[in-house]
Coordinates of C-alpha atoms and ligand atoms in Angstrom, one line a residue:
M248 CA 42.1 -29.7 66.8
G249 CA 38.9 -30.8 68.9
L250 CA 35.8 -28.6 69.9
K251 CA 34.7 -28.1 73.5
P252 CA 31.1 -29.5 74.2
L253 CA 28.5 -26.6 74.8
L254 CA 27.0 -27.1 78.3
F255 CA 23.5 -25.5 79.3
C256 CA 23.8 -23.9 82.9
P257 CA 20.5 -22.5 84.2
P258 CA 20.7 -19.2 86.1
S259 CA 20.1 -19.5 89.9
I260 CA 16.5 -18.5 90.9
P261 CA 15.4 -17.3 94.4
P262 CA 13.5 -20.2 96.1
N263 CA 10.3 -18.3 97.1
L264 CA 9.3 -16.9 93.6
P265 CA 7.1 -19.1 91.3
T266 CA 9.1 -20.4 88.4
S267 CA 6.0 -20.8 86.0
F268 CA 2.2 -20.1 85.6
R269 CA -0.4 -22.6 86.4
L270 CA -2.4 -24.1 83.6
T271 CA -5.6 -22.0 84.2
E272 CA -3.5 -18.8 84.3
K273 CA -1.8 -19.8 81.0
F274 CA -5.2 -20.4 79.4
I275 CA -6.5 -17.0 80.5
L276 CA -3.4 -15.2 79.2
L277 CA -3.7 -17.0 75.9
L278 CA -7.4 -15.9 75.5
V279 CA -6.6 -12.3 76.2
F280 CA -3.7 -12.4 73.8
S281 CA -5.7 -14.0 71.0
A282 CA -8.6 -11.5 71.5
F283 CA -6.1 -8.7 71.1
I284 CA -4.7 -10.2 67.8
T285 CA -8.2 -10.7 66.4
L286 CA -9.0 -7.0 67.1
C287 CA -5.9 -5.9 65.3
F288 CA -6.7 -8.0 62.2
G289 CA -10.3 -6.9 62.2
A290 CA -9.2 -3.3 62.1
I291 CA -7.0 -4.0 59.1
F292 CA -9.6 -5.8 57.1
F293 CA -12.9 -4.3 58.0
L294 CA -12.4 -0.7 58.9
P295 CA -12.7 2.0 56.1
D296 CA -9.6 2.8 54.0
S297 CA -7.1 4.0 56.6
S298 CA -5.1 6.0 54.1
K299 CA -8.1 8.2 53.6
L300 CA -8.5 8.6 57.3
L301 CA -4.9 9.3 57.7
S302 CA -4.8 11.7 54.9
G303 CA -7.1 14.0 56.8
V304 CA -4.7 13.9 59.7
F305 CA -1.2 13.9 58.1
F306 CA -1.7 15.3 54.6
H307 CA -3.2 18.6 53.5
S308 CA -6.1 17.9 51.1
S309 CA -7.3 20.4 48.6
A310 CA -10.6 22.2 48.9
V311 CA -12.0 20.6 45.8
E312 CA -11.2 17.1 47.1
T313 CA -12.8 17.8 50.5
N314 CA -15.9 19.3 48.9
T315 CA -16.4 16.5 46.4
H316 CA -16.9 14.1 49.3
T317 CA -18.9 15.8 52.1
G318 CA -19.6 19.4 51.3
P319 CA -18.3 22.4 53.2
D320 CA -17.4 22.0 56.9
S321 CA -18.8 25.1 58.6
S322 CA -16.4 24.7 61.4
D323 CA -13.4 25.2 59.1
A324 CA -12.9 28.9 58.3
G325 CA -10.1 28.4 55.7
S326 CA -12.1 25.8 53.9
A327 CA -15.1 28.1 53.7
G328 CA -12.9 30.7 52.0
N329 CA -11.9 28.2 49.4
D330 CA -15.4 27.1 48.8
D331 CA -16.6 30.7 48.1
R332 CA -13.9 31.0 45.5
L333 CA -14.8 27.7 44.0
L334 CA -18.5 28.6 43.8
A335 CA -17.6 31.9 42.2
K336 CA -15.5 30.1 39.6
I337 CA -18.2 27.5 38.8
K338 CA -20.7 30.4 38.4
K339 CA -18.4 32.2 36.0
D340 CA -17.8 29.0 34.0
H341 CA -21.5 28.5 33.7
E342 CA -22.1 32.0 32.5
K343 CA -19.3 31.7 29.9
A344 CA -20.7 28.4 28.6
L345 CA -24.2 29.9 28.4
L346 CA -22.9 32.9 26.4
E347 CA -21.0 30.5 24.0
A348 CA -24.1 28.4 23.5
K349 CA -26.1 31.5 22.8
D350 CA -23.5 32.6 20.3
T351 CA -23.5 29.2 18.6
L352 CA -27.3 29.2 18.4
Q353 CA -27.1 32.5 16.5
K354 CA -24.7 31.1 13.9
L355 CA -25.8 29.7 10.6
P356 CA -25.6 25.8 10.3
D357 CA -22.8 26.3 7.6
V358 CA -20.7 28.3 10.0
I359 CA -21.2 25.7 12.8
Q360 CA -20.2 22.9 10.4
N361 CA -17.1 24.9 9.4
D362 CA -16.1 25.4 13.1
I363 CA -16.5 21.7 13.7
L364 CA -14.3 20.8 10.7
A365 CA -11.7 23.4 11.7
D366 CA -11.5 21.8 15.2
K367 CA -11.2 18.3 13.7
A368 CA -8.5 19.4 11.3
K369 CA -6.6 21.0 14.2
V370 CA -6.7 17.8 16.2
T371 CA -5.7 15.8 13.2
K372 CA -2.8 18.2 12.4
E373 CA -1.6 17.9 15.9
S374 CA -1.6 14.1 15.9
M375 CA -0.1 14.0 12.4
G376 CA 2.8 16.2 13.5
K377 CA 3.7 13.6 16.0
G378 CA 4.0 11.0 13.3
A379 CA 3.3 7.3 13.6
K380 CA 6.1 5.1 14.7
D381 CA 4.5 1.8 13.7
G382 CA 1.4 0.6 11.9
N383 CA -0.5 0.5 15.2
N384 CA 0.0 4.1 16.2
L385 CA -1.5 6.0 13.4
P386 CA -3.0 9.5 13.5
F387 CA -6.8 9.8 13.2
I388 CA -7.8 10.3 9.6
E389 CA -11.3 11.1 8.5
Y390 CA -12.0 8.8 5.5
H391 CA -13.8 10.1 2.4
R392 CA -14.2 7.7 -0.5
P393 CA -13.0 9.3 -3.7
P394 CA -15.5 9.2 -6.6
G395 CA -15.9 6.2 -9.0
A396 CA -14.9 3.4 -6.7
T397 CA -17.7 1.4 -8.3
G398 CA -19.3 2.1 -11.6
L399 CA -22.7 2.0 -13.3
E400 CA -23.7 -0.7 -15.7
P401 CA -22.7 0.2 -19.3
Q402 CA -25.6 1.5 -21.4
D403 CA -24.9 -0.6 -24.5
P404 CA -26.1 -4.2 -24.1
E405 CA -23.1 -5.8 -25.8
T406 CA -20.6 -3.9 -23.6
R407 CA -22.7 -4.9 -20.6
E408 CA -22.5 -8.5 -21.5
R409 CA -18.7 -8.3 -22.2
R410 CA -18.1 -6.7 -18.9
A411 CA -20.1 -9.4 -17.1
K412 CA -17.9 -12.0 -18.9
I413 CA -14.8 -10.4 -17.5
K414 CA -16.3 -10.5 -14.0
E415 CA -17.0 -14.2 -14.6
M416 CA -13.4 -14.7 -15.5
M417 CA -12.3 -13.0 -12.3
K418 CA -14.6 -15.3 -10.4
H419 CA -13.1 -18.4 -12.0
A420 CA -9.5 -17.1 -11.3
W421 CA -10.4 -16.2 -7.7
D422 CA -12.5 -19.3 -6.8
S423 CA -9.8 -21.5 -8.2
Y424 CA -7.1 -19.8 -6.2
K425 CA -9.3 -20.0 -3.1
Q426 CA -10.0 -23.7 -3.6
Y427 CA -6.5 -24.9 -4.4
A428 CA -4.0 -22.3 -3.1
W429 CA -5.6 -20.2 -0.4
G430 CA -2.9 -18.3 1.5
S431 CA -0.1 -19.1 -0.9
N432 CA 1.3 -16.4 -3.1
E433 CA 0.0 -17.8 -6.4
L434 CA -1.9 -20.7 -7.8
R435 CA -0.7 -23.5 -10.0
P436 CA -3.9 -24.0 -12.0
V437 CA -3.0 -27.2 -13.8
S438 CA -1.5 -29.2 -10.9
K439 CA -4.0 -27.4 -8.6
H440 CA -1.8 -26.3 -5.7
G441 CA 0.0 -23.3 -4.3
H442 CA 3.1 -21.6 -5.7
S443 CA 5.5 -19.0 -4.5
S444 CA 8.3 -17.2 -6.2
N445 CA 11.2 -16.0 -4.1
L446 CA 10.3 -12.4 -4.8
F447 CA 8.2 -12.3 -1.7
G448 CA 10.5 -14.2 0.7
S449 CA 8.2 -15.9 3.1
I450 CA 5.5 -13.3 3.0
K451 CA 2.3 -15.0 1.9
G452 CA -1.0 -14.2 0.2
A453 CA 0.3 -12.1 -2.9
T454 CA -2.8 -13.1 -4.9
I455 CA -5.2 -12.1 -2.1
V456 CA -3.6 -8.6 -1.6
D457 CA -3.1 -8.0 -5.4
A458 CA -6.8 -8.9 -6.1
L459 CA -8.5 -7.0 -3.3
D460 CA -9.2 -3.8 -5.3
T461 CA -10.3 -5.8 -8.4
L462 CA -12.8 -7.7 -6.2
Y463 CA -14.0 -4.3 -4.8
I464 CA -14.5 -2.5 -8.2
M465 CA -16.3 -5.6 -9.6
E466 CA -18.5 -5.5 -6.5
M467 CA -17.6 -9.0 -5.5
F468 CA -18.1 -8.0 -1.9
E469 CA -18.4 -11.5 -0.4
E470 CA -15.0 -12.4 -1.8
F471 CA -13.6 -9.0 -0.8
D472 CA -14.7 -9.6 2.8
A473 CA -13.1 -13.1 2.8
A474 CA -9.9 -11.5 1.6
T475 CA -10.1 -8.7 4.2
D476 CA -10.6 -11.3 6.9
W477 CA -7.4 -13.1 5.7
V478 CA -5.5 -9.9 5.7
E479 CA -6.6 -9.2 9.3
K480 CA -5.8 -12.6 10.6
S481 CA -3.0 -14.0 8.5
L482 CA -1.0 -11.4 6.6
D483 CA 2.3 -11.3 8.4
F484 CA 5.3 -9.2 7.7
N485 CA 7.4 -10.4 10.6
V486 CA 9.4 -12.8 8.5
N487 CA 13.1 -13.6 8.5
A488 CA 13.4 -13.6 4.7
E489 CA 14.8 -11.6 1.9
V490 CA 12.2 -9.9 -0.4
S491 CA 12.3 -7.8 -3.6
V492 CA 11.7 -4.3 -2.4
F493 CA 10.1 -3.3 -5.7
E494 CA 7.7 -6.3 -6.0
V495 CA 6.6 -6.1 -2.4
N496 CA 6.0 -2.4 -2.8
I497 CA 4.0 -2.5 -6.0
R498 CA 1.9 -5.5 -5.1
F499 CA 1.6 -5.5 -1.3
V500 CA 1.9 -1.8 -0.3
G501 CA 0.1 -0.7 -3.5
G502 CA -2.6 -3.4 -3.0
L503 CA -3.2 -2.5 0.6
L504 CA -3.3 1.3 -0.1
S505 CA -5.9 0.9 -2.8
A506 CA -8.0 -1.4 -0.7
Y507 CA -7.9 1.3 2.0
Y508 CA -8.9 4.1 -0.3
L509 CA -11.7 2.1 -1.9
S510 CA -13.2 0.6 1.3
G511 CA -12.0 2.8 4.1
K512 CA -11.1 -0.2 6.3
E513 CA -8.4 0.8 8.7
V514 CA -6.7 -2.6 8.7
F515 CA -5.4 -1.9 5.2
R516 CA -3.9 1.5 6.2
R517 CA -2.3 -0.2 9.3
K518 CA -0.8 -3.0 7.2
A519 CA 0.4 -0.8 4.5
V520 CA 2.3 1.5 6.9
E521 CA 3.6 -1.5 8.9
L522 CA 5.1 -2.9 5.7
G523 CA 6.3 0.4 4.5
E524 CA 8.3 0.8 7.7
K525 CA 9.8 -2.6 7.2
L526 CA 11.1 -1.5 3.8
L527 CA 12.8 1.7 5.0
P528 CA 16.2 0.0 5.9
A529 CA 16.6 -0.7 2.2
F530 CA 17.5 3.0 1.8
K531 CA 20.5 2.7 4.1
T532 CA 23.1 3.1 1.4
P533 CA 25.7 5.9 1.0
T534 CA 23.5 7.6 -1.7
G535 CA 20.1 6.7 -0.4
I536 CA 19.4 4.7 -3.6
P537 CA 17.8 1.6 -2.1
W538 CA 18.9 -2.0 -2.4
A539 CA 16.9 -4.3 -4.6
L540 CA 16.7 -7.0 -2.0
L541 CA 16.1 -6.7 1.7
N542 CA 15.9 -9.0 4.7
L543 CA 12.8 -7.8 6.5
K544 CA 14.1 -9.0 9.9
S545 CA 17.7 -8.0 9.9
G546 CA 17.2 -4.9 7.6
I547 CA 20.2 -6.0 5.6
G548 CA 20.1 -5.2 1.9
R549 CA 21.9 -6.1 -1.2
N550 CA 21.6 -6.0 -5.0
W551 CA 20.8 -8.7 -7.5
P552 CA 24.1 -10.6 -8.1
W553 CA 23.5 -10.3 -11.9
A554 CA 23.1 -6.5 -11.9
S555 CA 26.0 -4.6 -13.6
G556 CA 28.7 -3.8 -11.0
G557 CA 26.5 -4.3 -8.0
S558 CA 24.0 -1.7 -9.3
S559 CA 20.4 -1.0 -8.2
I560 CA 17.8 -1.1 -11.0
L561 CA 16.1 2.0 -12.4
A562 CA 12.7 0.4 -12.7
E563 CA 13.0 -0.9 -9.1
Y564 CA 14.2 2.1 -7.2
G565 CA 12.3 4.4 -9.5
T566 CA 9.0 2.7 -8.8
L567 CA 8.4 3.5 -5.1
H568 CA 7.4 7.2 -5.4
L569 CA 3.6 6.9 -5.6
E570 CA 3.2 4.5 -2.7
F571 CA 5.7 6.2 -0.5
M572 CA 4.0 9.6 -0.9
H573 CA 0.7 8.0 0.2
L574 CA 2.4 6.2 3.1
S575 CA 3.6 9.6 4.4
R576 CA 0.2 11.0 4.0
L577 CA -1.5 8.1 5.8
S578 CA 1.0 7.8 8.6
G579 CA 2.0 11.4 9.3
N580 CA 5.6 10.2 8.9
S581 CA 7.5 12.3 6.4
E582 CA 10.4 9.9 6.1
F583 CA 8.7 7.9 3.3
A584 CA 8.4 11.0 1.1
Q585 CA 11.9 12.2 1.9
K586 CA 13.4 8.9 0.8
V587 CA 11.8 9.0 -2.6
M588 CA 12.5 12.7 -3.1
N589 CA 16.1 12.0 -2.4
I590 CA 16.2 9.5 -5.3
R591 CA 15.2 12.3 -7.6
K592 CA 18.0 14.5 -6.2
V593 CA 20.7 11.8 -6.9
L594 CA 19.4 11.4 -10.4
N595 CA 19.3 15.1 -11.2
R596 CA 22.9 15.5 -10.2
L597 CA 24.0 12.9 -12.7
E598 CA 25.1 13.5 -16.3
K599 CA 22.6 11.5 -18.6
P600 CA 24.0 10.0 -21.8
Q601 CA 21.9 11.7 -24.6
G602 CA 19.4 12.6 -21.9
L603 CA 18.7 8.9 -21.3
Y604 CA 18.6 7.1 -18.0
P605 CA 20.7 4.0 -17.9
N606 CA 19.1 1.0 -16.2
Y607 CA 21.9 0.5 -13.7
L608 CA 23.0 2.8 -10.9
N609 CA 25.5 1.9 -8.2
P610 CA 24.1 2.8 -4.7
N611 CA 27.5 3.2 -3.1
S612 CA 29.3 5.4 -5.7
G613 CA 26.2 7.1 -7.1
Q614 CA 27.6 6.3 -10.6
W615 CA 25.8 4.7 -13.6
G616 CA 26.6 1.1 -14.3
Q617 CA 26.3 -0.3 -17.9
H618 CA 24.8 2.1 -20.3
H619 CA 21.8 0.0 -21.1
V620 CA 18.5 1.9 -21.6
S621 CA 15.1 0.3 -21.9
V622 CA 11.5 1.4 -21.7
G623 CA 10.7 -2.3 -21.1
G624 CA 12.1 -4.6 -18.4
L625 CA 14.6 -2.8 -16.0
G626 CA 13.5 0.7 -17.0
D627 CA 9.7 0.8 -17.7
S628 CA 7.9 2.0 -14.6
F629 CA 10.5 4.6 -13.7
Y630 CA 9.2 6.7 -16.6
E631 CA 5.6 5.8 -15.7
Y632 CA 6.1 7.0 -12.1
L633 CA 7.6 10.4 -13.1
L634 CA 4.4 11.2 -15.1
K635 CA 2.0 9.7 -12.5
A636 CA 3.8 11.5 -9.6
W637 CA 2.9 14.8 -11.3
L638 CA -0.7 13.7 -12.0
M639 CA -1.1 12.3 -8.5
S640 CA 0.1 15.5 -6.9
D641 CA -2.7 17.3 -8.7
K642 CA -0.1 18.6 -11.2
T643 CA 1.9 20.4 -8.5
D644 CA 5.1 18.2 -8.8
E645 CA 6.8 20.2 -11.5
E646 CA 10.0 18.4 -11.1
G647 CA 8.4 15.0 -11.9
K648 CA 6.7 16.6 -14.9
K649 CA 9.9 18.0 -16.3
M650 CA 11.8 14.8 -15.8
Y651 CA 9.1 12.9 -17.6
Y652 CA 8.7 15.0 -20.6
D653 CA 12.5 15.4 -21.0
A654 CA 13.0 11.7 -20.7
L655 CA 10.2 11.0 -23.3
Q656 CA 11.9 13.4 -25.7
A657 CA 15.2 11.5 -25.3
I658 CA 13.4 8.2 -25.8
E659 CA 11.7 9.5 -29.0
T660 CA 15.0 10.8 -30.4
N661 CA 17.1 7.8 -29.5
L662 CA 14.9 4.7 -29.1
M663 CA 11.7 5.1 -31.1
R664 CA 11.8 3.8 -34.6
K665 CA 9.5 2.9 -37.5
S666 CA 9.8 -0.5 -39.3
T667 CA 9.9 -0.8 -43.1
N668 CA 6.2 -1.5 -43.1
G669 CA 5.4 1.4 -40.9
L670 CA 5.1 -0.1 -37.4
T671 CA 6.4 2.2 -34.6
Y672 CA 8.4 0.5 -31.9
I673 CA 10.6 1.4 -29.0
A674 CA 14.0 -0.3 -29.3
E675 CA 16.6 -1.0 -26.6
W676 CA 19.8 1.1 -26.4
K677 CA 23.1 -0.5 -25.5
G678 CA 25.9 2.0 -25.2
G679 CA 24.7 3.9 -28.3
L680 CA 23.8 0.8 -30.3
L681 CA 20.1 -0.2 -30.9
E682 CA 18.7 -3.6 -30.4
H683 CA 15.6 -3.7 -32.5
K684 CA 13.5 -5.6 -30.1
M685 CA 10.4 -4.5 -28.1
G686 CA 9.2 -6.3 -25.0
H687 CA 5.6 -7.1 -24.0
L688 CA 6.5 -5.0 -21.0
T689 CA 7.3 -2.0 -23.3
C690 CA 3.7 -2.1 -24.6
F691 CA 2.5 -0.3 -21.5
A692 CA 4.2 2.8 -23.0
G693 CA 1.2 3.4 -25.4
G694 CA -1.0 4.0 -22.4
M695 CA 1.6 6.1 -20.6
I696 CA 2.2 8.4 -23.6
A697 CA -1.6 8.8 -24.1
L698 CA -2.0 9.6 -20.4
G699 CA 0.7 12.3 -20.6
A700 CA -0.2 13.7 -24.0
D701 CA -2.6 16.3 -22.6
G702 CA 0.1 18.0 -20.5
A703 CA 2.8 17.7 -23.2
P704 CA 4.9 20.9 -23.5
G705 CA 4.7 23.0 -26.7
D706 CA 1.9 21.8 -29.0
K707 CA 2.9 18.1 -28.8
T708 CA -0.4 16.7 -27.5
G709 CA -1.6 15.5 -30.9
H710 CA 1.8 14.2 -31.8
Q711 CA 2.0 12.1 -28.6
M712 CA -1.5 10.8 -29.0
E713 CA -0.5 9.6 -32.5
Q714 CA 2.6 7.9 -31.0
A715 CA 0.5 6.2 -28.4
A716 CA -2.0 5.0 -31.0
E717 CA 0.9 3.7 -33.2
I718 CA 2.4 1.8 -30.3
A719 CA -1.0 0.3 -29.5
R720 CA -1.2 -0.9 -33.1
T721 CA 2.3 -2.4 -33.1
C722 CA 1.5 -4.3 -29.9
H723 CA -1.8 -5.5 -31.3
E724 CA 0.1 -6.8 -34.3
S725 CA 2.4 -8.7 -32.0
Y726 CA -0.7 -10.6 -30.8
A727 CA -2.3 -10.9 -34.2
R728 CA 0.8 -12.4 -35.8
T729 CA 0.8 -15.4 -33.4
T730 CA -1.1 -18.7 -33.8
L731 CA -2.7 -18.4 -30.4
K732 CA -3.5 -14.7 -30.7
L733 CA -1.7 -13.8 -27.5
G734 CA 1.5 -11.7 -27.5
P735 CA 5.1 -13.0 -27.0
E736 CA 7.4 -11.8 -24.3
A737 CA 9.5 -9.9 -26.8
F738 CA 9.3 -9.3 -30.6
R739 CA 11.8 -8.1 -33.1
F740 CA 12.1 -5.8 -36.1
D741 CA 15.2 -7.3 -37.7
G742 CA 16.3 -10.2 -39.9
G743 CA 13.3 -9.6 -42.1
V744 CA 10.6 -9.9 -39.4
E745 CA 8.3 -7.3 -37.8
A746 CA 6.6 -7.7 -34.5
I747 CA 7.4 -11.4 -34.3
A748 CA 9.5 -13.3 -31.7
T749 CA 12.4 -15.1 -33.3
R750 CA 14.1 -16.6 -30.2
Q751 CA 12.5 -19.6 -28.5
N752 CA 13.0 -18.0 -25.0
E753 CA 11.0 -15.0 -26.1
K754 CA 7.9 -16.8 -27.2
Y755 CA 6.1 -17.3 -24.0
F756 CA 3.0 -15.4 -22.6
I757 CA 2.5 -15.2 -18.9
L758 CA -0.9 -13.5 -18.7
R759 CA 0.8 -10.1 -18.7
P760 CA -1.4 -6.9 -18.8
E761 CA 0.6 -4.2 -20.7
V762 CA -1.1 -4.5 -24.1
I763 CA -4.6 -4.5 -22.6
E764 CA -3.5 -1.7 -20.3
T765 CA -2.7 0.4 -23.4
Y766 CA -6.1 -0.5 -25.0
M767 CA -7.8 0.7 -21.9
Y768 CA -6.1 4.1 -21.9
M769 CA -6.6 4.5 -25.6
W770 CA -10.3 3.7 -25.3
R771 CA -10.8 6.3 -22.5
F772 CA -9.0 9.0 -24.5
T773 CA -10.4 8.3 -28.0
H774 CA -13.5 6.1 -27.7
D775 CA -12.4 4.5 -30.9
P776 CA -14.3 1.1 -30.9
K777 CA -11.3 -0.8 -32.2
Y778 CA -9.7 -0.8 -28.8
R779 CA -12.7 -2.6 -27.3
E780 CA -12.6 -5.0 -30.2
W781 CA -8.9 -5.7 -29.7
G782 CA -9.5 -6.2 -26.0
W783 CA -12.3 -8.7 -26.8
E784 CA -10.0 -10.6 -29.1
A785 CA -7.6 -11.0 -26.2
V786 CA -10.5 -12.2 -24.0
Q787 CA -11.4 -14.9 -26.5
A788 CA -7.8 -16.0 -26.8
L789 CA -7.4 -16.1 -23.0
E790 CA -10.6 -18.2 -22.7
Q791 CA -9.6 -20.5 -25.4
H792 CA -6.0 -21.1 -24.6
C793 CA -5.3 -20.1 -21.0
R794 CA -8.4 -21.1 -19.2
V795 CA -8.2 -24.5 -17.5
D796 CA -10.3 -26.2 -14.9
G797 CA -8.2 -24.8 -12.0
G798 CA -7.9 -21.2 -13.1
Y799 CA -5.8 -19.5 -15.9
S800 CA -2.3 -20.5 -16.9
G801 CA 0.5 -18.9 -18.9
I802 CA 1.7 -20.6 -22.0
R803 CA 5.2 -21.4 -23.3
D804 CA 4.9 -20.7 -27.0
V805 CA 2.3 -18.5 -28.6
Y806 CA 3.3 -19.7 -32.0
A807 CA 2.6 -23.4 -31.2
S808 CA -0.6 -24.9 -32.6
S809 CA -1.9 -25.7 -29.1
P810 CA -1.0 -24.4 -25.7
N811 CA 1.8 -25.9 -23.5
Y812 CA 1.0 -24.6 -20.0
D813 CA 3.5 -23.1 -17.6
D814 CA 1.2 -23.9 -14.7
V815 CA 1.3 -20.5 -13.1
Q816 CA -1.6 -18.0 -12.5
Q817 CA 0.4 -14.9 -11.9
S818 CA -1.1 -12.5 -9.2
F819 CA -0.9 -9.6 -11.7
Y820 CA -3.5 -11.5 -13.8
L821 CA -6.1 -10.6 -11.2
A822 CA -4.6 -7.3 -10.2
E823 CA -4.0 -5.9 -13.7
T824 CA -5.1 -7.9 -16.7
L825 CA -8.6 -8.6 -15.5
K826 CA -9.0 -5.1 -14.0
Y827 CA -7.9 -3.3 -17.1
L828 CA -10.2 -5.5 -19.2
Y829 CA -13.1 -4.7 -16.9
L830 CA -12.4 -1.0 -17.1
L831 CA -12.2 -1.3 -20.9
F832 CA -15.8 -2.4 -20.9
S833 CA -16.9 0.1 -18.2
E834 CA -18.1 3.7 -18.4
D835 CA -15.5 6.4 -18.0
D836 CA -16.8 7.4 -14.6
H837 CA -15.5 4.2 -13.1
L838 CA -12.2 5.1 -11.5
P839 CA -12.0 8.3 -13.4
F840 CA -8.5 9.6 -14.3
E841 CA -9.1 13.0 -12.7
H842 CA -9.5 11.4 -9.3
W843 CA -7.4 8.2 -9.5
V844 CA -3.9 7.2 -10.7
F845 CA -3.0 3.6 -11.2
N846 CA 0.3 2.3 -9.7
T847 CA 2.3 0.0 -11.9
E848 CA 0.5 -3.0 -10.6
A849 CA -2.9 -1.3 -11.5
H850 CA -3.7 -0.4 -8.0
P851 CA -5.7 2.8 -8.0
L852 CA -4.4 5.6 -5.7
P853 CA -6.3 8.9 -5.3
V854 CA -5.0 12.2 -6.5
I855 CA -3.8 14.3 -3.6
R856 CA -5.7 17.6 -4.0
K857 CA -3.7 20.7 -3.7
D858 CA -6.6 22.8 -2.4
K859 CA -7.1 20.6 0.6
T860 CA -3.6 21.0 2.1
D861 CA -5.2 22.6 5.2
R862 CA -7.3 19.4 5.6
P863 CA -4.6 16.7 5.2
N864 CA -7.0 13.9 6.1
E865 CA -9.3 14.5 3.1
V866 CA -8.8 12.6 -0.1
E867 CA -10.8 14.8 -2.4
Ligands
LIG2202 C1 3.7 -6.1 -13.1 O1 4.1 -6.7 -11.9 C2 3.9 -4.7 -13.1 O2 3.2 -4.1 -14.1 C3 5.4 -4.3 -13.3 O3 5.6 -3.0 -13.5 C4 6.0 -5.0 -14.4 N1 5.2 -6.0 -15.0 C5 4.4 -6.8 -14.2 C6 3.3 -7.6 -15.1 O4 3.8 -7.8 -16.4

């Protein structure tokens, strides 16, 4: 099918009318038209804001708005009425303000100060109530540094010198890390490069965060500032990686919290809360007992594949309490505290074999796994946190207190034994049978028992101090009986030996702190000089056998005639071992126990005072 062509047919025009303008007429018309357009555009661009002009015509404007611009318009009767009312109100307000000022001037300075504090507390309370939803939206907190963040020089010259030596050791460890592994989690001091264990996923800088508070208390402020700068610019938790909830909590959250409380720098509070929030999905289990491992991006958790029946580990889920209580306090978000209080609830509902807490608990069923009990690896810091939760709450957490002293009683009855030659040790319990072995990790218990002795029920204070002293002695023996004078990972009391490692895979020393930690507590409570002497023996051994050009290294066999390095400078060497040594040679008012509680990675956290509940933002 074809299309018809479109033809143009002009309409017929009468012959006497002009069909078009002449050129001059066209020109004049064009001029008039363009002048008109220019006028219109000029009006749009150069006249005052037309909306304001129009508002006077089309919209009713309030008296206040009118008066702020030009004052009263005498020709407008309604507006004049408004103005009178307004003037009267202003006058009244002025009179009220004058009366208040007069009132204030008559008050005593103390009363004025209290009024200001009450107003501040009110504002803080209101903002705390709203709760932070991320590390960037935190309530205002007025920072007060708790006492003893730094300490005075020791009186005694020898102690002063020894303390200075520990600071020099810290400098060597830190400078080496900075030179060879800056930003990595840990340092390989022999091969002189960075190292990372998979405990931290792809989070970086474990040594920096772990060392912050040690740098601060040793007054190494230049180094502290460099570390702070790194935290501000490079510490990143937005990683798609699986981390150990426990390790990240005790080292990173704990380290950041301490750095905040010591320095008052907001960046540490922000980072601690940000990381705490990233850990919360670990609690998404039927019982609320958290997973051991968590992918920080997906929030998916799981347990260690080797843990009995898919269980969570006592020392892992039981070592979140101190940090999470502080996270709630610093963020205004009560979820952190609820999560850890729920762990207690689950535990309290369970039947405990002989009053003991097995190391394995299934987070789905809420039932114990294998009946394996230990005050060393897998169990240790759970007991520590029960006691410290009570102390950190200014002794108001009665539940924590009861759980601690009951557990200690069960440990004493079922696990604590004396060797043939009189060395007290804490064995491991496997379904009712004892394994007569004590781990280096278990040696922290001397310090813990000493710390709790004062509050022991009945008249057990003296008894517990003796137990603590005996454990300190046994652990010292485990060092003294080696060739290199450093303690093995585990030592046994069977097969004719006492306090000696018999298995090759238990002979290593990885710069762990627990024995020195116990010396520090024992020194503070007894002032018996032997504890400083024992600490100094350890310093000499560390210098002789662990110090290398590029930092400090662990060693593979403490019974060998010379050290075989494992080439790792653990972050806890800076966080704990060197900090406890420094405090051992410091005066008691440096991080005093009545104001500070150490988390299990030796990060000091302030006691939350019960008499300041009305001023939640004050530490003391
Ligand atoms: C530290 O990370 C902590 O003390 C933890 O509780 C177990 N032990 C290591 C150091 O030995």
